[in-house]
Amino acid sequence: MADTVDDTMLSPDNLTRLRTAAGVASEVLKEVTGWLADGEKIVDLCERGDELVEKKLSTVYKGKNVLKSTNTPVTISPSSHITPFTPLKSDAEDAAMTIKAGELVKIQLGAQIGGFGAIVGDTVVVPQEKGKKAEITGRDADLLLATHYANELLLRLMIPPGLLATGSDEEKAKAAAEKPPTHSKITALVEKIAKSYDVNVVQHTTSWMFERNDIEGKKKIILSPHDGTKGDGTPEVGEVWGVEVGMSLGSGKVKDLDKRSTLLRRTNTTYGLKRPSSRQTLSEIVKKFGTFPFSLRQLEDEKAAKVGVIESVRAGVLREYKPSAEADGSPVSRLFTTIAITKNGLTRLAAPPALDLDSIKSDKKIEDEEILKILERPTNKSTGSKSKNKKKKKKPVKKAAAAEADSDSDDSSDDE
């Protein structure tokens, strides 16, 4: 029987699919993080990660005619890389790339079940040995703290006004009547956090509304937009979003790299492909990944796939994700969280581990009163903000944001 699930993202059945996919993605992120060590080959880590996603997905929804796959292959991006990086074994130079102790790398991956998927991403300092924690100091500390707080701020700004309001009916109605923050206001607040830590927001960092079979839905929020690009829409109850925050120790400007695009995705464009090899490659892509991003490395014959996608890319049937990096080569961080917005607030379906704020030291801090107040807000009705009466000290804000992250990650209440 065909999969006949409706497209409503947060219906009970689909929320279960989302939670299951998110659980797989989060487990694999944790395991891949534990594999990081000085000298490890990026391509080997990515391959092992993809295999682990497949293995974990094979244990759920057994015997059901439902497509299960990565919805972003495992990607491990070197220090200055901005877009997710997933090299090929058949490209000798990229296949030889290793990670180094002390380097900031970005891990990003996702899983989907029946078109309902979650993506998660974290920035990690590579330890000398597997399983060890690298010390985070200096400018790396500034970068990671800025990214953490910007992420916490953005998540709170995505909660519809009045959703978590307390007090009298009149007070709740007044809160609900407030307008959501504009995209320019969101960018301005995030950039204030970046300035507090002397870093820059990565240009064109985009959060998308997720839909079934689509990680780039109708709505989007763009931080630090350029070239006239604009976001579109505001988050509402019943929606699932992929929330991205990127920061840089450099300019934040993006440059394309002279590298092959190994990450691709099928579009909605139809075209009569002329070459049999093109049709064969596209058929494999559709069967394995539907309309979700994939790596050429995940196809049966990597070398044949390099040729097999050319016609589809030219015809717009496949879209390439161009490899890019910080224009001045500085380290870049990225966090990626998949959230659901329900009547009870915001739930982190798949989120990077909460940053250990007590172990990261910086001589910089956030002093803007507006931002500090936003960071103290709860993100859902199951967690109260106990630090409301405290002043703008750094520690209470740290604890408030960290507590919310832990609570949201563990939240398994019935949101519908």
Short mmCIF file of C-alpha atoms in Angstrom, two decimals:
data_model
loop_
_atom_site.label_atom_id
_atom_site.label_comp_id
_atom_site.label_asym_id
_atom_site.label_seq_id
_atom_site.Cartn_x
_atom_site.Cartn_y
_atom_site.Cartn_z
CA MET A 1 0.00 0.00 0.00
CA ALA A 2 1.13 3.53 -0.74
CA ASP A 3 1.89 6.02 2.01
CA THR A 4 -1.34 8.05 2.40
CA VAL A 5 -0.44 10.28 5.34
CA ASP A 6 -1.78 13.83 5.04
CA ASP A 7 0.56 16.82 4.76
CA THR A 8 -0.40 18.52 8.03
CA MET A 9 2.95 18.87 9.75
CA LEU A 10 1.83 18.53 13.37
CA SER A 11 -1.02 16.04 13.17
CA PRO A 12 -0.39 13.32 15.80
CA ASP A 13 0.89 10.75 13.27
CA ASN A 14 3.16 13.21 11.52
CA LEU A 15 4.49 14.66 14.77
CA THR A 16 5.46 11.09 15.70
CA ARG A 17 7.32 10.77 12.39
CA LEU A 18 9.05 14.09 13.00
CA ARG A 19 10.05 13.14 16.54
CA THR A 20 11.36 9.77 15.37
CA ALA A 21 13.40 11.29 12.55
CA ALA A 22 14.66 14.01 14.91
CA GLY A 23 15.68 11.38 17.45
CA VAL A 24 17.73 9.54 14.80
CA ALA A 25 19.41 12.78 13.68
CA SER A 26 20.26 13.81 17.25
CA GLU A 27 21.68 10.39 18.13
CA VAL A 28 23.89 10.36 15.04
CA LEU A 29 25.10 13.91 15.71
CA LYS A 30 26.20 12.81 19.18
CA GLU A 31 28.02 9.76 17.84
CA VAL A 32 29.74 11.61 14.99
CA THR A 33 30.87 14.29 17.44
CA GLY A 34 32.49 11.54 19.50
CA TRP A 35 34.48 10.39 16.45
CA LEU A 36 36.24 13.73 15.98
CA ALA A 37 39.98 13.72 16.61
CA ASP A 38 43.16 15.14 15.17
CA GLY A 39 43.96 13.72 11.72
CA GLU A 40 40.59 12.08 11.00
CA LYS A 41 39.57 12.14 7.32
CA ILE A 42 36.39 14.14 6.70
CA VAL A 43 35.11 11.80 3.96
CA ASP A 44 35.48 8.75 6.23
CA LEU A 45 33.53 10.45 9.03
CA CYS A 46 30.77 11.47 6.61
CA GLU A 47 30.47 7.97 5.16
CA ARG A 48 30.32 6.35 8.59
CA GLY A 49 27.71 8.89 9.67
CA ASP A 50 25.47 8.24 6.66
CA GLU A 51 25.70 4.50 7.28
CA LEU A 52 24.69 5.06 10.90
CA VAL A 53 21.64 7.12 9.88
CA GLU A 54 20.55 4.31 7.53
CA LYS A 55 21.10 1.69 10.22
CA LYS A 56 19.02 3.59 12.79
CA LEU A 57 16.24 4.33 10.29
CA SER A 58 16.04 0.63 9.41
CA THR A 59 14.88 -0.09 12.97
CA VAL A 60 11.81 2.19 12.81
CA TYR A 61 8.60 1.98 10.77
CA LYS A 62 9.49 -1.57 9.76
CA GLY A 63 7.37 -3.20 7.10
CA LYS A 64 5.68 0.03 6.09
CA ASN A 65 5.82 1.42 2.58
CA VAL A 66 7.37 4.71 3.62
CA LEU A 67 10.49 6.42 2.30
CA LYS A 68 13.16 6.77 4.98
CA SER A 69 16.48 8.47 4.29
CA THR A 70 18.86 11.21 5.24
CA ASN A 71 17.29 14.57 4.47
CA THR A 72 20.72 16.12 4.64
CA PRO A 73 23.69 13.75 4.43
CA VAL A 74 26.33 13.95 7.14
CA THR A 75 28.44 17.01 6.41
CA ILE A 76 31.58 18.12 8.23
CA SER A 77 32.67 21.62 7.29
CA PRO A 78 36.22 22.85 7.98
CA SER A 79 36.85 26.01 9.97
CA SER A 80 36.20 28.68 7.32
CA HIS A 81 33.56 26.78 5.32
CA ILE A 82 30.05 28.23 5.40
CA THR A 83 27.95 25.75 3.43
CA PRO A 84 27.76 22.10 4.54
CA PHE A 85 30.73 20.15 3.14
CA THR A 86 30.58 16.51 2.09
CA PRO A 87 33.55 15.38 -0.04
CA LEU A 88 33.81 12.49 -2.48
CA LYS A 89 36.31 9.63 -2.34
CA SER A 90 36.85 9.96 -6.09
CA ASP A 91 38.04 13.59 -5.73
CA ALA A 92 41.57 12.94 -4.50
CA GLU A 93 42.28 16.39 -3.05
CA ASP A 94 39.03 16.63 -1.06
CA ALA A 95 39.18 12.98 -0.02
CA ALA A 96 42.54 13.64 1.62
CA MET A 97 41.21 16.49 3.79
CA THR A 98 41.53 15.93 7.52
CA ILE A 99 40.42 17.79 10.63
CA LYS A 100 42.95 19.19 13.08
CA ALA A 101 43.02 19.44 16.86
CA GLY A 102 41.78 22.86 17.95
CA GLU A 103 39.91 23.48 14.68
CA LEU A 104 36.30 24.66 14.72
CA VAL A 105 34.24 22.32 12.54
CA LYS A 106 30.52 22.30 11.74
CA ILE A 107 28.62 18.99 11.75
CA GLN A 108 25.20 18.95 10.09
CA LEU A 109 22.88 16.10 9.13
CA GLY A 110 19.25 15.10 9.03
CA ALA A 111 16.77 12.25 8.72
CA GLN A 112 13.27 11.99 7.27
CA ILE A 113 10.42 9.51 7.47
CA GLY A 114 7.62 9.73 4.92
CA GLY A 115 8.62 13.25 3.94
CA PHE A 116 8.71 14.57 7.51
CA GLY A 117 12.25 15.43 8.44
CA ALA A 118 14.53 17.13 10.92
CA ILE A 119 17.98 18.64 10.51
CA VAL A 120 20.44 19.34 13.31
CA GLY A 121 23.82 21.03 13.34
CA ASP A 122 26.52 21.93 15.84
CA THR A 123 29.93 23.62 15.91
CA VAL A 124 32.62 21.69 17.74
CA VAL A 125 36.26 22.31 18.61
CA VAL A 126 38.19 19.21 17.49
CA PRO A 127 39.89 17.46 20.43
CA GLN A 128 43.33 15.84 20.26
CA GLU A 129 41.84 12.42 21.04
CA LYS A 130 38.44 10.83 20.39
CA GLY A 131 35.94 11.28 23.17
CA LYS A 132 37.89 14.08 24.85
CA LYS A 133 36.63 17.64 25.21
CA ALA A 134 38.78 20.37 23.72
CA GLU A 135 39.35 23.49 25.78
CA ILE A 136 37.52 26.51 24.40
CA THR A 137 39.21 29.85 25.00
CA GLY A 138 39.96 33.22 23.43
CA ARG A 139 38.27 34.13 20.19
CA ASP A 140 36.78 30.65 19.78
CA ALA A 141 34.95 31.24 23.06
CA ASP A 142 33.68 34.61 21.82
CA LEU A 143 32.41 33.02 18.61
CA LEU A 144 30.63 30.10 20.26
CA LEU A 145 29.03 32.25 22.95
CA ALA A 146 27.78 34.74 20.36
CA THR A 147 26.31 31.90 18.28
CA HIS A 148 24.67 30.31 21.31
CA TYR A 149 22.98 33.50 22.49
CA ALA A 150 21.98 34.54 18.98
CA ASN A 151 20.33 31.16 18.54
CA GLU A 152 18.48 31.45 21.86
CA LEU A 153 17.35 34.95 20.95
CA LEU A 154 16.14 33.97 17.47
CA LEU A 155 14.15 31.02 18.80
CA ARG A 156 12.33 33.29 21.27
CA LEU A 157 11.62 35.88 18.59
CA MET A 158 9.94 33.17 16.50
CA ILE A 159 7.25 32.47 19.11
CA PRO A 160 3.97 34.16 18.06
CA PRO A 161 3.12 37.19 20.26
CA GLY A 162 0.87 36.39 23.21
CA LEU A 163 1.19 32.62 22.84
CA LEU A 164 2.83 32.26 26.25
CA ALA A 165 1.21 35.31 27.87
CA THR A 166 0.07 35.04 31.48
CA GLY A 167 -2.17 37.21 33.66
CA SER A 168 -5.74 38.38 33.12
CA ASP A 169 -7.71 37.84 29.91
CA GLU A 170 -7.18 41.50 29.13
CA GLU A 171 -3.40 41.19 29.54
CA LYS A 172 -3.35 38.07 27.36
CA ALA A 173 -5.43 39.80 24.67
CA LYS A 174 -3.10 42.79 24.72
CA ALA A 175 -0.04 40.54 24.34
CA ALA A 176 -1.67 38.61 21.49
CA ALA A 177 -2.45 41.87 19.68
CA GLU A 178 1.22 42.81 19.48
CA LYS A 179 2.82 42.52 16.07
CA PRO A 180 5.61 39.96 15.61
CA PRO A 181 9.08 41.45 15.19
CA THR A 182 9.93 42.44 11.63
CA HIS A 183 12.75 40.68 9.83
CA SER A 184 14.87 43.83 10.02
CA LYS A 185 14.27 44.01 13.79
CA ILE A 186 15.31 40.36 14.19
CA THR A 187 18.50 40.98 12.19
CA ALA A 188 19.27 44.13 14.19
CA LEU A 189 18.96 42.29 17.52
CA VAL A 190 21.08 39.35 16.35
CA GLU A 191 23.73 41.77 15.07
CA LYS A 192 23.80 43.46 18.48
CA ILE A 193 24.74 40.13 20.04
CA ALA A 194 27.44 39.67 17.39
CA LYS A 195 28.85 43.10 18.24
CA SER A 196 28.90 42.25 21.95
CA TYR A 197 31.39 39.49 21.16
CA ASP A 198 33.19 41.31 18.33
CA VAL A 199 32.07 38.89 15.62
CA ASN A 200 29.88 39.19 12.51
CA VAL A 201 26.70 37.46 11.38
CA VAL A 202 27.32 35.31 8.30
CA GLN A 203 25.65 36.96 5.33
CA HIS A 204 22.37 35.49 4.16
CA THR A 205 21.99 32.99 7.03
CA THR A 206 18.52 31.57 6.36
CA SER A 207 15.91 29.79 8.48
CA TRP A 208 13.16 28.04 6.52
CA MET A 209 9.70 26.75 7.27
CA PHE A 210 9.67 22.99 6.69
CA GLU A 211 6.86 21.32 4.77
CA ARG A 212 6.34 17.72 3.82
CA ASN A 213 9.07 16.74 1.34
CA ASP A 214 10.44 20.28 1.39
CA ILE A 215 13.11 21.85 3.61
CA GLU A 216 12.64 25.21 1.91
CA GLY A 217 8.97 26.01 2.35
CA LYS A 218 6.92 29.16 1.72
CA LYS A 219 8.37 31.22 4.58
CA LYS A 220 11.93 32.17 5.45
CA ILE A 221 13.86 34.47 7.77
CA ILE A 222 17.16 35.82 6.46
CA LEU A 223 19.77 37.23 8.81
CA SER A 224 22.13 39.83 7.33
CA PRO A 225 20.50 39.72 3.87
CA HIS A 226 22.34 41.13 0.86
CA ASP A 227 21.86 41.76 -2.85
CA GLY A 228 18.27 42.83 -2.24
CA THR A 229 17.17 39.45 -0.90
CA LYS A 230 14.36 39.45 1.66
CA GLY A 231 12.74 37.08 4.10
CA ASP A 232 9.07 36.22 3.82
CA GLY A 233 6.38 35.56 6.43
CA THR A 234 6.31 35.05 10.19
CA PRO A 235 6.21 31.81 12.20
CA GLU A 236 2.79 30.56 13.32
CA VAL A 237 1.32 27.80 15.46
CA GLY A 238 1.26 24.47 13.61
CA GLU A 239 4.51 25.06 11.73
CA VAL A 240 7.89 23.34 11.73
CA TRP A 241 11.02 25.39 11.06
CA GLY A 242 14.69 24.75 10.46
CA VAL A 243 16.46 27.52 12.36
CA GLU A 244 20.01 28.44 11.39
CA VAL A 245 22.47 30.83 13.01
CA GLY A 246 25.92 31.49 11.54
CA MET A 247 28.66 33.72 12.97
CA SER A 248 32.17 34.58 11.79
CA LEU A 249 35.39 35.84 13.36
CA GLY A 250 35.94 37.62 10.04
CA SER A 251 33.82 39.79 7.77
CA GLY A 252 30.84 37.46 7.55
CA LYS A 253 30.94 37.82 3.76
CA VAL A 254 30.63 34.74 1.57
CA LYS A 255 32.79 33.61 -1.34
CA ASP A 256 32.26 30.61 -3.61
CA LEU A 257 34.94 27.95 -3.50
CA ASP A 258 36.51 26.40 -6.59
CA LYS A 259 35.19 22.98 -5.67
CA ARG A 260 32.71 20.51 -7.11
CA SER A 261 29.13 20.74 -5.82
CA THR A 262 28.71 17.36 -4.15
CA LEU A 263 25.46 18.23 -2.37
CA LEU A 264 22.38 18.35 -4.62
CA ARG A 265 18.61 18.21 -4.45
CA ARG A 266 15.78 17.40 -6.85
CA THR A 267 13.57 20.35 -7.78
CA ASN A 268 9.96 20.39 -8.97
CA THR A 269 11.10 21.07 -12.56
CA THR A 270 10.27 18.35 -15.07
CA TYR A 271 12.29 17.81 -18.22
CA GLY A 272 12.64 14.99 -20.72
CA LEU A 273 16.23 13.89 -20.08
CA LYS A 274 17.88 12.65 -23.27
CA ARG A 275 20.78 10.58 -21.97
CA PRO A 276 20.01 7.09 -20.57
CA SER A 277 22.69 7.58 -17.89
CA SER A 278 20.98 10.82 -16.78
CA ARG A 279 17.61 9.07 -16.51
CA GLN A 280 19.14 6.17 -14.60
CA THR A 281 20.88 8.47 -12.12
CA LEU A 282 17.76 10.58 -11.57
CA SER A 283 15.68 7.45 -11.02
CA GLU A 284 18.07 6.31 -8.28
CA ILE A 285 17.96 9.76 -6.66
CA VAL A 286 14.15 9.85 -6.61
CA LYS A 287 13.92 6.31 -5.23
CA LYS A 288 16.44 6.90 -2.44
CA PHE A 289 15.95 10.54 -1.45
CA GLY A 290 12.78 11.94 -3.01
CA THR A 291 13.19 15.73 -2.99
CA PHE A 292 15.67 15.90 -0.10
CA PRO A 293 19.36 16.88 -0.38
CA PHE A 294 21.83 14.08 -0.99
CA SER A 295 25.51 13.60 -1.65
CA LEU A 296 26.86 12.10 -4.86
CA ARG A 297 28.80 9.87 -2.49
CA GLN A 298 25.52 8.17 -1.47
CA LEU A 299 24.72 6.94 -4.97
CA GLU A 300 25.55 3.43 -6.14
CA ASP A 301 28.42 4.45 -8.46
CA GLU A 302 29.97 7.73 -7.38
CA LYS A 303 31.98 8.24 -10.57
CA ALA A 304 29.02 7.49 -12.83
CA ALA A 305 26.86 9.82 -10.72
CA LYS A 306 29.24 12.73 -11.39
CA VAL A 307 28.43 12.40 -15.09
CA GLY A 308 24.82 11.29 -14.60
CA VAL A 309 23.76 14.51 -12.86
CA ILE A 310 25.18 16.95 -15.42
CA GLU A 311 22.16 17.03 -17.74
CA SER A 312 19.72 17.27 -14.81
CA VAL A 313 21.63 20.20 -13.32
CA ARG A 314 21.69 22.03 -16.66
CA ALA A 315 17.94 21.46 -17.08
CA GLY A 316 17.15 22.62 -13.55
CA VAL A 317 15.86 19.18 -12.53
CA LEU A 318 18.59 19.04 -9.89
CA ARG A 319 19.88 21.97 -7.88
CA GLU A 320 23.48 22.18 -6.73
CA TYR A 321 24.49 23.62 -3.35
CA LYS A 322 27.63 25.58 -4.18
CA PRO A 323 30.50 25.15 -1.69
CA SER A 324 31.31 28.48 -0.04
CA ALA A 325 33.50 29.90 2.71
CA GLU A 326 34.20 33.05 4.71
CA ALA A 327 35.67 35.58 2.26
CA ASP A 328 38.72 36.30 4.42
CA GLY A 329 39.29 32.70 5.53
CA SER A 330 38.33 33.27 9.18
CA PRO A 331 36.65 30.60 11.35
CA VAL A 332 32.86 30.32 11.07
CA SER A 333 30.32 28.74 13.41
CA ARG A 334 26.86 27.36 12.66
CA LEU A 335 24.00 25.97 14.74
CA PHE A 336 20.93 24.33 13.23
CA THR A 337 17.77 23.48 15.18
CA THR A 338 14.50 21.93 14.00
CA ILE A 339 11.56 23.31 15.96
CA ALA A 340 7.80 22.85 16.14
CA ILE A 341 5.55 25.74 17.13
CA THR A 342 2.49 24.45 18.99
CA LYS A 343 -0.22 25.96 21.16
CA ASN A 344 2.11 25.27 24.11
CA GLY A 345 5.04 27.18 22.63
CA LEU A 346 8.25 26.10 20.98
CA THR A 347 9.57 22.53 21.03
CA ARG A 348 13.10 21.73 19.90
CA LEU A 349 12.61 18.52 17.93
CA ALA A 350 16.32 18.25 17.03
CA ALA A 351 18.80 20.62 18.61
CA PRO A 352 22.55 20.85 19.15
CA PRO A 353 23.63 19.99 22.70
CA ALA A 354 23.38 22.89 25.14
CA LEU A 355 26.67 24.76 25.38
CA ASP A 356 28.53 24.22 28.66
CA LEU A 357 28.53 27.91 29.54
CA ASP A 358 30.41 27.51 32.81
CA SER A 359 33.46 26.08 31.05
CA ILE A 360 33.71 28.75 28.34
CA LYS A 361 35.36 31.97 29.46
CA SER A 362 35.17 35.28 27.65
CA ASP A 363 35.93 38.83 28.75
CA LYS A 364 32.92 39.97 26.68
CA LYS A 365 29.24 39.89 27.57
CA ILE A 366 25.81 41.08 26.49
CA GLU A 367 24.75 44.30 28.17
CA ASP A 368 21.78 45.38 26.05
CA GLU A 369 18.71 45.39 28.32
CA GLU A 370 16.24 44.51 25.55
CA ILE A 371 18.22 41.44 24.53
CA LEU A 372 18.73 40.29 28.12
CA LYS A 373 14.99 40.49 28.75
CA ILE A 374 14.22 38.45 25.62
CA LEU A 375 16.75 35.79 26.65
CA GLU A 376 14.95 35.40 29.98
CA ARG A 377 11.63 34.59 28.36
CA PRO A 378 10.38 30.99 28.53
CA THR A 379 9.99 29.16 25.25
CA ASN A 380 7.01 27.00 26.22
CA LYS A 381 4.31 26.62 28.82
CA SER A 382 5.95 23.66 30.51
CA THR A 383 8.91 25.72 31.70
CA GLY A 384 8.72 28.88 33.74
CA SER A 385 11.39 31.57 33.77
CA LYS A 386 12.60 31.63 37.34
CA SER A 387 15.13 34.35 36.69
CA LYS A 388 12.58 37.04 35.88
CA ASN A 389 13.26 39.11 38.97
CA LYS A 390 17.00 38.98 38.54
CA LYS A 391 19.01 41.82 37.08
CA LYS A 392 21.09 41.84 33.94
CA LYS A 393 23.95 39.81 35.35
CA LYS A 394 25.63 37.49 32.89
CA LYS A 395 25.14 34.32 34.91
CA PRO A 396 21.33 34.35 35.23
CA VAL A 397 20.99 34.89 31.49
CA LYS A 398 23.34 32.00 30.86
CA LYS A 399 21.35 29.74 33.13
CA ALA A 400 17.99 30.84 31.74
CA ALA A 401 18.97 30.14 28.13
CA ALA A 402 20.71 26.87 28.99
CA ALA A 403 17.79 25.68 31.10
CA GLU A 404 15.35 26.42 28.28
CA ALA A 405 17.51 24.51 25.80
CA ASP A 406 17.68 21.46 28.06
CA SER A 407 13.96 21.60 28.78
CA ASP A 408 12.97 21.92 25.13
CA SER A 409 15.27 19.11 24.05
CA ASP A 410 13.77 16.76 26.61
CA ASP A 411 10.18 17.87 26.10
CA SER A 412 8.08 14.91 25.10
CA SER A 413 4.70 16.28 26.18
CA ASP A 414 1.67 16.00 23.90
CA ASP A 415 1.82 19.24 21.97
CA GLU A 416 -1.33 18.78 20.00
#
